[in-house]
């Protein structure tokens, strides 16, 4: 099919794609512990049905001890390449329901955006693949392997085993990962690097048991003050991460105007930015360290007692070129070395994931540039980094060294993935569907 036919075909399939996206987001498939995993099963079944519906002859639900993934395959026409299309069907928990303007699992359209948990991250990714496949019907010019995993938001623990187990079924020439975003509305992007991640807990203990804060306060350090002092050592006065030994790289030459950035982040008027260097460098090419939570007595219930033990959850985003094990060691060394007042500091790992660099010099990348520019009516895509993580991209790259990886997606700066009121920009979604169809045509 040529570009004109594909445009018409995408227009034709879009209403059905939208309806199926709404059906998918009504299934609250959350892989986190403590959530109803039968919903993840339902969501895998729904994805399998969609893949059967586009005529893939070989669709299976697979697992390796974790949540179900779906693999659908269709062999390549003679001489054509095979393209692996990746997305994930699990979503983040909805969080605080009172912050949502509408039910997170009941899609609602407002001002051209579809609001629901997973509408953007990453059920839009699944439906982008489905849209492209539907547009071609049985004239698909390439072989495809669709791989939709079910525990990306929970760290993809069993993914590596799964990839190894199904290696032969997943073999492909090009891997298209639809789980990222564009630079702005109207400005497409190809993602050329992602940060990795190290999540860890640090526990500080100063006392064997809680004691009266009047009797002992003044001479005995409480664990919460001690933990706070320890956390305060993690950044220097500029707000750069102070942990020694983390990699710092350089980022794409994109300008992220400070006022745009502040507005998109929702930063309060007089709050300063932290860190140094260009904004995109801080986001994509330098480490970031955040405190995600603290276990300590809550203020409403805290007695007049010295807290014996307190624990924080830390999250380090590590730059492309770093690796999570050495970053974790650097973090542990820092925390142990800076233990205030001789407190007992215990660090435990929650999860680690590698950063990645995505090449920009292969034929698939060129085909993607052309397809995205056409879908956005002549606006060429920019190369951008992402501060978030998709750790298994590194695993794909290692397991399938011959395949060219492309990272794309339909999130935009206002998608609010992981937060309340997540949404998908429907106009950009339509362009993303067309771009993927054009890309498959180009690769064919
Ligand atoms: N879709 C995101 C990755 C992403 C983040 C793309 C920001 C574009 C902008 C992905 O689903 C995600 O959130 N990944 C997790 C990985 C973690 C669980 C290992 C993340 O970055 O927190
Ligand atoms: Mn995602």
Coordinates of C-alpha atoms and ligand atoms in Angstrom, one line a residue:
X1 CA 0.0 0.0 0.0
X2 CA 1.2 3.5 -0.8
X3 CA 1.0 6.5 1.6
X4 CA -2.4 7.7 0.3
X5 CA -3.9 4.2 0.7
X6 CA -2.4 3.9 4.2
X7 CA -3.8 7.3 5.2
X8 CA -7.2 6.2 4.1
X9 CA -6.8 2.8 5.8
X10 CA -5.8 4.4 9.1
X11 CA -8.7 6.8 9.0
X12 CA -11.0 3.8 8.4
X13 CA -9.7 1.7 11.3
X14 CA -9.3 4.5 13.9
X15 CA -12.9 4.4 15.3
X16 CA -12.6 0.7 16.0
X17 CA -9.1 1.2 17.4
X18 CA -10.4 3.9 19.8
X19 CA -13.2 1.6 20.9
X20 CA -10.8 -1.2 21.6
X21 CA -8.5 1.1 23.5
X22 CA -11.4 2.0 25.7
X23 CA -12.1 -1.7 26.2
X24 CA -8.5 -2.3 27.2
X25 CA -8.3 0.6 29.7
X26 CA -11.4 -0.7 31.5
X27 CA -9.3 -3.7 32.7
X28 CA -7.2 -2.6 35.7
X29 CA -4.3 -5.0 35.1
X30 CA -1.7 -4.0 37.7
X31 CA 1.3 -6.3 38.2
X32 CA 2.2 -4.8 41.6
X33 CA 2.0 -7.1 44.7
X34 CA -1.3 -6.8 46.5
X35 CA -3.4 -6.1 43.4
X36 CA -5.8 -8.5 41.8
X37 CA -3.7 -10.4 39.3
X38 CA -6.7 -12.0 37.7
X39 CA -7.2 -8.6 36.0
X40 CA -3.7 -8.9 34.4
X41 CA -4.9 -12.3 33.1
X42 CA -8.0 -10.7 31.7
X43 CA -5.9 -8.0 30.1
X44 CA -3.6 -10.6 28.5
X45 CA -6.7 -12.4 27.1
X46 CA -8.0 -9.2 25.7
X47 CA -4.7 -8.5 24.0
X48 CA -4.5 -12.0 22.6
X49 CA -8.1 -11.5 21.2
X50 CA -7.0 -8.3 19.5
X51 CA -4.0 -10.1 17.9
X52 CA -6.1 -13.0 16.7
X53 CA -8.5 -10.4 15.3
X54 CA -5.8 -9.0 13.0
X55 CA -5.3 -12.4 11.6
X56 CA -2.0 -13.4 13.3
X57 CA -2.0 -17.2 12.9
X58 CA 0.1 -17.9 15.9
X59 CA -1.0 -16.1 19.2
X60 CA 0.0 -17.4 22.6
X61 CA -0.1 -16.2 26.2
X62 CA 3.2 -17.1 27.8
X63 CA 4.8 -16.6 31.2
X64 CA 8.0 -17.4 33.1
X65 CA 6.9 -17.3 36.7
X66 CA 5.6 -13.7 36.5
X67 CA 2.7 -12.0 34.8
X68 CA 1.4 -13.2 31.4
X69 CA 2.8 -11.8 28.2
X70 CA 1.3 -12.2 24.8
X71 CA 3.2 -13.2 21.7
X72 CA 1.6 -13.1 18.2
X73 CA 3.5 -13.9 15.0
X74 CA 3.1 -13.8 11.3
X75 CA 6.0 -15.0 9.1
X76 CA 7.6 -12.6 6.7
X77 CA 6.8 -12.6 3.0
X78 CA 9.9 -14.0 1.1
X79 CA 12.8 -11.6 1.3
X80 CA 11.1 -9.2 3.7
X81 CA 12.3 -8.4 7.2
X82 CA 10.6 -9.4 10.5
X83 CA 9.7 -6.6 12.8
X84 CA 9.1 -7.1 16.6
X85 CA 6.4 -4.8 17.9
X86 CA 6.7 -4.3 21.7
X87 CA 4.3 -2.7 24.2
X88 CA 3.1 -3.6 27.7
X89 CA -0.4 -4.2 28.9
X90 CA 0.0 -3.8 32.6
X91 CA -0.4 -0.3 34.2
X92 CA 0.6 1.6 37.2
X93 CA -1.7 1.6 40.2
X94 CA -4.1 4.6 40.1
X95 CA -2.8 6.2 43.3
X96 CA -5.0 8.7 45.2
X97 CA -8.5 8.4 43.7
X98 CA -9.6 11.7 45.0
X99 CA -7.0 13.4 42.7
X100 CA -8.7 12.0 39.6
X101 CA -11.3 14.1 37.8
X102 CA -13.0 10.9 36.6
X103 CA -12.8 7.2 37.3
X104 CA -9.3 6.0 36.3
X105 CA -10.7 2.8 34.7
X106 CA -13.6 4.5 32.9
X107 CA -12.3 6.3 29.8
X108 CA -13.6 9.8 29.3
X109 CA -12.8 12.3 26.5
X110 CA -12.2 15.9 27.4
X111 CA -10.7 18.5 25.0
X112 CA -9.3 16.0 22.5
X113 CA -7.7 13.8 25.2
X114 CA -8.8 10.4 26.5
X115 CA -8.4 10.2 30.2
X116 CA -7.8 6.9 32.0
X117 CA -5.0 5.0 33.6
X118 CA -3.0 3.3 30.8
X119 CA -4.7 5.4 28.1
X120 CA -1.2 6.6 27.2
X121 CA 1.2 4.3 29.1
X122 CA 1.0 1.9 27.4
X123 CA -2.3 0.7 26.1
X124 CA -1.9 3.4 23.4
X125 CA 1.3 1.5 22.4
X126 CA -0.6 -1.7 22.0
X127 CA -3.3 -0.1 20.0
X128 CA -0.7 1.7 17.7
X129 CA 0.5 -1.7 16.7
X130 CA -3.0 -3.0 16.2
X131 CA -3.9 0.0 14.2
X132 CA -1.0 -0.5 11.8
X133 CA -1.7 -4.2 11.4
X134 CA -5.4 -3.5 10.8
X135 CA -4.6 -0.9 8.2
X136 CA -2.7 -3.5 6.2
X137 CA -5.1 -6.4 6.6
X138 CA -3.5 -9.3 4.7
X139 CA -1.2 -7.2 2.6
X140 CA 1.3 -6.8 5.4
X141 CA 4.7 -6.2 3.7
X142 CA 6.8 -7.5 6.6
X143 CA 6.8 -10.4 9.1
X144 CA 5.8 -9.4 12.6
X145 CA 6.2 -10.6 16.1
X146 CA 4.0 -8.7 18.5
X147 CA 5.3 -9.0 22.1
X148 CA 3.1 -7.4 24.8
X149 CA 4.4 -8.0 28.3
X150 CA 2.4 -7.9 31.5
X151 CA 4.8 -6.6 34.2
X152 CA 6.8 -3.7 32.8
X153 CA 5.6 -1.3 35.5
X154 CA 6.6 -3.8 38.1
X155 CA 10.2 -4.1 36.9
X156 CA 9.9 -6.9 34.3
X157 CA 11.4 -9.4 36.6
X158 CA 10.6 -12.5 34.6
X159 CA 11.2 -10.8 31.2
X160 CA 14.8 -11.9 30.7
X161 CA 13.8 -15.6 31.3
X162 CA 10.9 -15.1 28.9
X163 CA 13.1 -13.6 26.2
X164 CA 15.6 -16.4 26.6
X165 CA 12.9 -19.1 26.6
X166 CA 11.1 -17.7 23.5
X167 CA 14.2 -16.4 21.8
X168 CA 13.6 -18.3 18.5
X169 CA 10.0 -17.0 18.3
X170 CA 11.1 -13.5 18.9
X171 CA 14.0 -13.4 16.4
X172 CA 13.6 -10.3 14.3
X173 CA 15.5 -7.8 12.2
X174 CA 14.0 -4.6 13.7
X175 CA 12.5 -4.0 17.2
X176 CA 9.9 -1.2 17.6
X177 CA 9.3 -0.3 21.2
X178 CA 6.1 1.8 21.5
X179 CA 6.4 2.9 25.1
X180 CA 8.0 6.4 24.9
X181 CA 6.8 9.8 23.8
X182 CA 7.2 12.8 21.6
X183 CA 8.9 16.1 22.2
X184 CA 5.7 18.1 22.1
X185 CA 2.3 18.2 20.5
X186 CA 3.0 18.6 16.8
X187 CA 6.7 17.6 17.1
X188 CA 7.4 13.9 16.8
X189 CA 10.6 12.4 18.2
X190 CA 12.7 9.2 18.1
X191 CA 14.0 8.2 21.5
X192 CA 17.8 7.7 21.4
X193 CA 18.6 7.0 25.0
X194 CA 17.0 6.1 28.3
X195 CA 18.2 6.3 31.9
X196 CA 18.5 3.2 34.0
X197 CA 17.3 2.9 37.5
X198 CA 18.4 1.8 41.0
X199 CA 15.7 1.7 43.7
X200 CA 16.9 0.9 47.2
X201 CA 15.9 1.2 50.8
X202 CA 18.1 2.7 53.5
X203 CA 17.3 2.0 57.1
X204 CA 18.8 4.0 59.9
X205 CA 18.8 2.7 63.5
X206 CA 20.1 4.5 66.5
X207 CA 18.3 2.9 69.4
X208 CA 17.3 -0.5 70.5
X209 CA 13.8 0.7 71.3
X210 CA 11.8 4.0 71.5
X211 CA 12.4 6.0 74.6
X212 CA 10.9 9.1 76.2
X213 CA 11.9 12.2 74.2
X214 CA 12.2 14.4 77.3
X215 CA 14.2 11.9 79.2
X216 CA 16.8 11.2 76.5
X217 CA 16.4 13.9 73.9
X218 CA 19.4 16.2 73.8
X219 CA 21.9 13.4 74.2
X220 CA 20.5 10.6 72.0
X221 CA 20.0 11.1 68.2
X222 CA 16.6 9.9 67.0
X223 CA 16.6 7.8 63.9
X224 CA 14.4 10.2 61.8
X225 CA 16.7 13.2 62.4
X226 CA 19.6 11.0 61.6
X227 CA 18.0 9.7 58.4
X228 CA 17.2 13.3 57.4
X229 CA 20.8 14.3 57.8
X230 CA 22.0 11.3 55.8
X231 CA 19.5 12.1 53.0
X232 CA 20.7 15.6 53.0
X233 CA 24.2 14.4 52.0
X234 CA 22.9 13.0 48.7
X235 CA 22.9 16.3 46.8
X236 CA 25.4 19.1 46.8
X237 CA 24.3 22.7 47.4
X238 CA 23.5 23.1 43.6
X239 CA 21.2 20.1 43.8
X240 CA 23.6 17.9 41.8
X241 CA 23.8 14.3 43.0
X242 CA 26.7 14.0 45.4
X243 CA 27.2 10.3 45.1
X244 CA 30.7 9.7 43.7
X245 CA 31.3 7.4 40.8
X246 CA 28.1 7.9 38.8
X247 CA 28.4 8.4 35.0
X248 CA 27.5 11.8 33.5
X249 CA 27.1 12.0 29.8
X250 CA 25.8 14.5 27.3
X251 CA 22.4 15.0 25.8
X252 CA 20.9 15.7 22.5
X253 CA 21.2 19.4 21.5
X254 CA 17.6 20.2 22.3
X255 CA 16.6 23.4 24.1
X256 CA 14.0 22.9 26.8
X257 CA 13.0 26.5 27.6
X258 CA 12.9 26.9 31.4
X259 CA 9.4 28.4 31.4
X260 CA 8.0 25.6 29.3
X261 CA 9.7 23.0 31.6
X262 CA 8.4 24.6 34.8
X263 CA 4.9 24.8 33.4
X264 CA 4.9 21.2 32.2
X265 CA 6.3 19.9 35.5
X266 CA 3.8 21.9 37.5
X267 CA 6.6 23.5 39.5
X268 CA 5.5 26.2 42.0
X269 CA 6.4 29.8 41.1
X270 CA 9.4 30.5 43.3
X271 CA 10.7 26.9 43.6
X272 CA 14.2 26.7 42.0
X273 CA 15.3 24.0 39.6
X274 CA 18.0 21.7 41.0
X275 CA 21.2 20.5 39.3
X276 CA 23.5 22.2 36.8
X277 CA 23.9 22.0 33.0
X278 CA 21.3 22.2 30.3
X279 CA 17.8 21.0 31.4
X280 CA 17.8 18.1 29.0
X281 CA 21.2 17.1 30.3
X282 CA 19.9 17.0 33.8
X283 CA 16.9 14.9 32.7
X284 CA 18.5 12.5 30.3
X285 CA 22.2 12.3 30.7
X286 CA 23.0 12.9 34.4
X287 CA 22.0 10.9 37.4
X288 CA 19.0 12.0 39.5
X289 CA 18.3 10.9 43.0
X290 CA 14.9 11.2 44.7
X291 CA 13.4 10.1 48.0
X292 CA 10.2 8.3 47.1
X293 CA 8.9 7.5 50.6
X294 CA 9.7 7.2 54.3
X295 CA 8.6 4.8 57.0
X296 CA 8.4 6.6 60.3
X297 CA 5.7 7.3 62.8
X298 CA 3.0 9.4 61.1
X299 CA 2.5 12.9 62.5
X300 CA -1.0 12.3 63.7
X301 CA 0.1 9.3 65.8
X302 CA 3.6 10.2 66.9
X303 CA 4.1 10.0 70.6
X304 CA 6.7 12.1 72.6
X305 CA 9.3 9.4 72.0
X306 CA 12.6 9.2 70.2
X307 CA 12.2 7.2 67.0
X308 CA 14.6 4.2 67.1
X309 CA 14.5 3.3 63.4
X310 CA 13.5 5.0 60.1
X311 CA 13.6 3.9 56.6
X312 CA 13.6 5.7 53.2
X313 CA 13.0 4.5 49.7
X314 CA 15.5 6.0 47.3
X315 CA 15.4 6.0 43.5
X316 CA 18.4 6.8 41.4
X317 CA 18.0 7.3 37.7
X318 CA 21.4 6.5 36.1
X319 CA 22.7 8.0 32.8
X320 CA 23.2 6.0 29.6
X321 CA 26.7 4.5 29.8
X322 CA 26.4 3.7 33.5
X323 CA 25.4 0.3 34.8
X324 CA 23.1 -0.3 37.7
X325 CA 25.3 -2.7 39.8
X326 CA 28.2 -0.3 40.0
X327 CA 25.7 2.6 40.6
X328 CA 24.2 0.6 43.5
X329 CA 27.6 -0.1 44.9
X330 CA 28.4 3.7 44.7
X331 CA 25.2 4.5 46.5
X332 CA 25.8 1.9 49.3
X333 CA 29.4 3.2 49.8
X334 CA 28.1 6.8 50.0
X335 CA 25.4 5.9 52.5
X336 CA 27.7 3.9 54.7
X337 CA 30.5 6.5 54.6
X338 CA 28.1 9.3 55.5
X339 CA 26.2 7.6 58.4
X340 CA 25.7 10.4 60.9
X341 CA 26.7 10.0 64.5
X342 CA 27.7 6.4 64.1
X343 CA 24.2 5.3 63.3
X344 CA 23.6 1.8 62.0
X345 CA 22.8 2.1 58.3
X346 CA 21.5 -0.8 56.3
X347 CA 20.9 -0.6 52.5
X348 CA 18.9 -3.1 50.6
X349 CA 18.2 -3.2 46.9
X350 CA 14.7 -3.1 45.5
X351 CA 15.4 -3.2 41.8
X352 CA 18.0 -2.3 39.3
X353 CA 17.6 -1.7 35.5
X354 CA 20.1 -0.8 32.9
X355 CA 20.1 2.4 30.9
X356 CA 20.5 2.2 27.1
X357 CA 21.7 4.1 24.1
X358 CA 19.8 3.6 20.9
X359 CA 21.7 3.8 17.6
X360 CA 20.7 6.4 15.0
X361 CA 22.6 5.1 12.0
X362 CA 20.8 2.1 10.6
X363 CA 18.3 1.7 7.7
X364 CA 15.4 1.2 10.1
X365 CA 16.1 4.5 11.8
X366 CA 16.1 6.2 8.4
X367 CA 12.8 4.6 7.5
X368 CA 11.4 5.7 10.9
X369 CA 12.6 9.3 10.3
X370 CA 10.8 9.4 6.9
X371 CA 7.6 7.7 8.3
X372 CA 7.3 10.1 11.3
X373 CA 8.0 13.1 9.2
X374 CA 5.3 12.1 6.7
X375 CA 2.7 11.3 9.5
X376 CA 3.4 14.8 11.0
X377 CA 2.9 16.4 7.6
X378 CA 6.5 17.2 7.0
X379 CA 7.7 18.0 10.6
X380 CA 10.9 15.9 10.9
X381 CA 11.3 14.0 14.2
X382 CA 13.9 15.2 16.7
X383 CA 16.2 12.8 18.5
X384 CA 15.5 12.9 22.2
X385 CA 16.4 11.2 25.4
X386 CA 14.0 10.0 28.1
X387 CA 14.7 10.4 31.8
X388 CA 12.5 7.4 32.5
X389 CA 13.6 3.8 32.1
X390 CA 12.8 0.7 30.0
X391 CA 15.4 -1.6 31.4
X392 CA 14.8 -4.5 29.1
X393 CA 15.8 -2.6 26.0
X394 CA 19.4 -3.3 27.1
X395 CA 18.4 -7.0 27.4
X396 CA 16.9 -7.0 23.9
X397 CA 20.1 -5.4 22.6
X398 CA 22.2 -8.0 24.3
X399 CA 20.0 -11.0 23.3
X400 CA 19.4 -9.8 19.7
X401 CA 22.6 -8.0 18.8
X402 CA 21.8 -8.1 15.1
X403 CA 18.4 -6.3 15.4
X404 CA 18.0 -2.6 15.0
X405 CA 16.1 -1.0 17.9
X406 CA 13.6 1.9 17.5
X407 CA 12.0 3.5 20.5
X408 CA 8.8 5.5 19.8
X409 CA 5.6 6.3 21.5
X410 CA 2.6 8.6 21.8
X411 CA 3.1 10.2 25.2
X412 CA 3.4 13.9 25.3
X413 CA 4.5 16.3 28.0
X414 CA 1.0 16.5 29.4
X415 CA 0.2 12.7 29.5
X416 CA 0.9 12.4 33.2
X417 CA 1.8 8.8 33.0
X418 CA 2.0 7.3 36.5
X419 CA 0.1 10.2 37.9
X420 CA -3.6 11.0 38.4
X421 CA -5.5 12.1 35.3
X422 CA -3.3 10.3 32.8
X423 CA -4.4 11.0 29.3
X424 CA -3.7 10.4 25.6
X425 CA -3.8 13.2 23.0
X426 CA -6.1 11.6 20.4
X427 CA -4.8 13.7 17.5
X428 CA -1.2 12.7 18.2
X429 CA -2.3 9.1 18.7
X430 CA -3.8 9.1 15.2
X431 CA -0.5 10.4 13.8
X432 CA 1.4 7.8 15.7
X433 CA -0.8 5.0 14.2
X434 CA -0.2 6.4 10.7
X435 CA 3.6 6.7 11.4
X436 CA 3.8 3.1 12.4
X437 CA 1.9 1.9 9.3
X438 CA 4.2 4.0 7.1
X439 CA 7.2 2.6 9.0
X440 CA 6.2 -1.0 8.3
X441 CA 5.6 -0.1 4.6
X442 CA 9.1 1.5 4.5
X443 CA 10.7 -1.5 6.2
X444 CA 9.0 -3.8 3.7
Ligands
LIG1 N1 6.7 4.3 29.6 C1 7.6 4.4 30.7 C2 8.9 4.8 30.3 C3 8.9 6.3 29.9 C4 9.0 7.2 31.0 C5 8.7 6.7 28.7 C6 8.9 8.6 30.7 C7 8.6 8.1 28.4 C8 8.7 9.0 29.4 C9 7.7 3.0 31.3 O1 6.4 2.3 31.4 C10 8.1 3.2 32.8 O2 7.4 3.9 33.5 N2 9.1 2.5 33.2 C11 9.5 2.4 34.6 C12 10.5 1.3 34.7 C13 10.7 0.8 36.1 C14 9.5 0.1 36.6 C15 11.9 -0.2 36.0 C16 10.0 3.7 35.1 O3 10.7 4.5 34.3 O4 9.8 4.1 36.3
LIG2 MN1 5.3 2.4 29.7

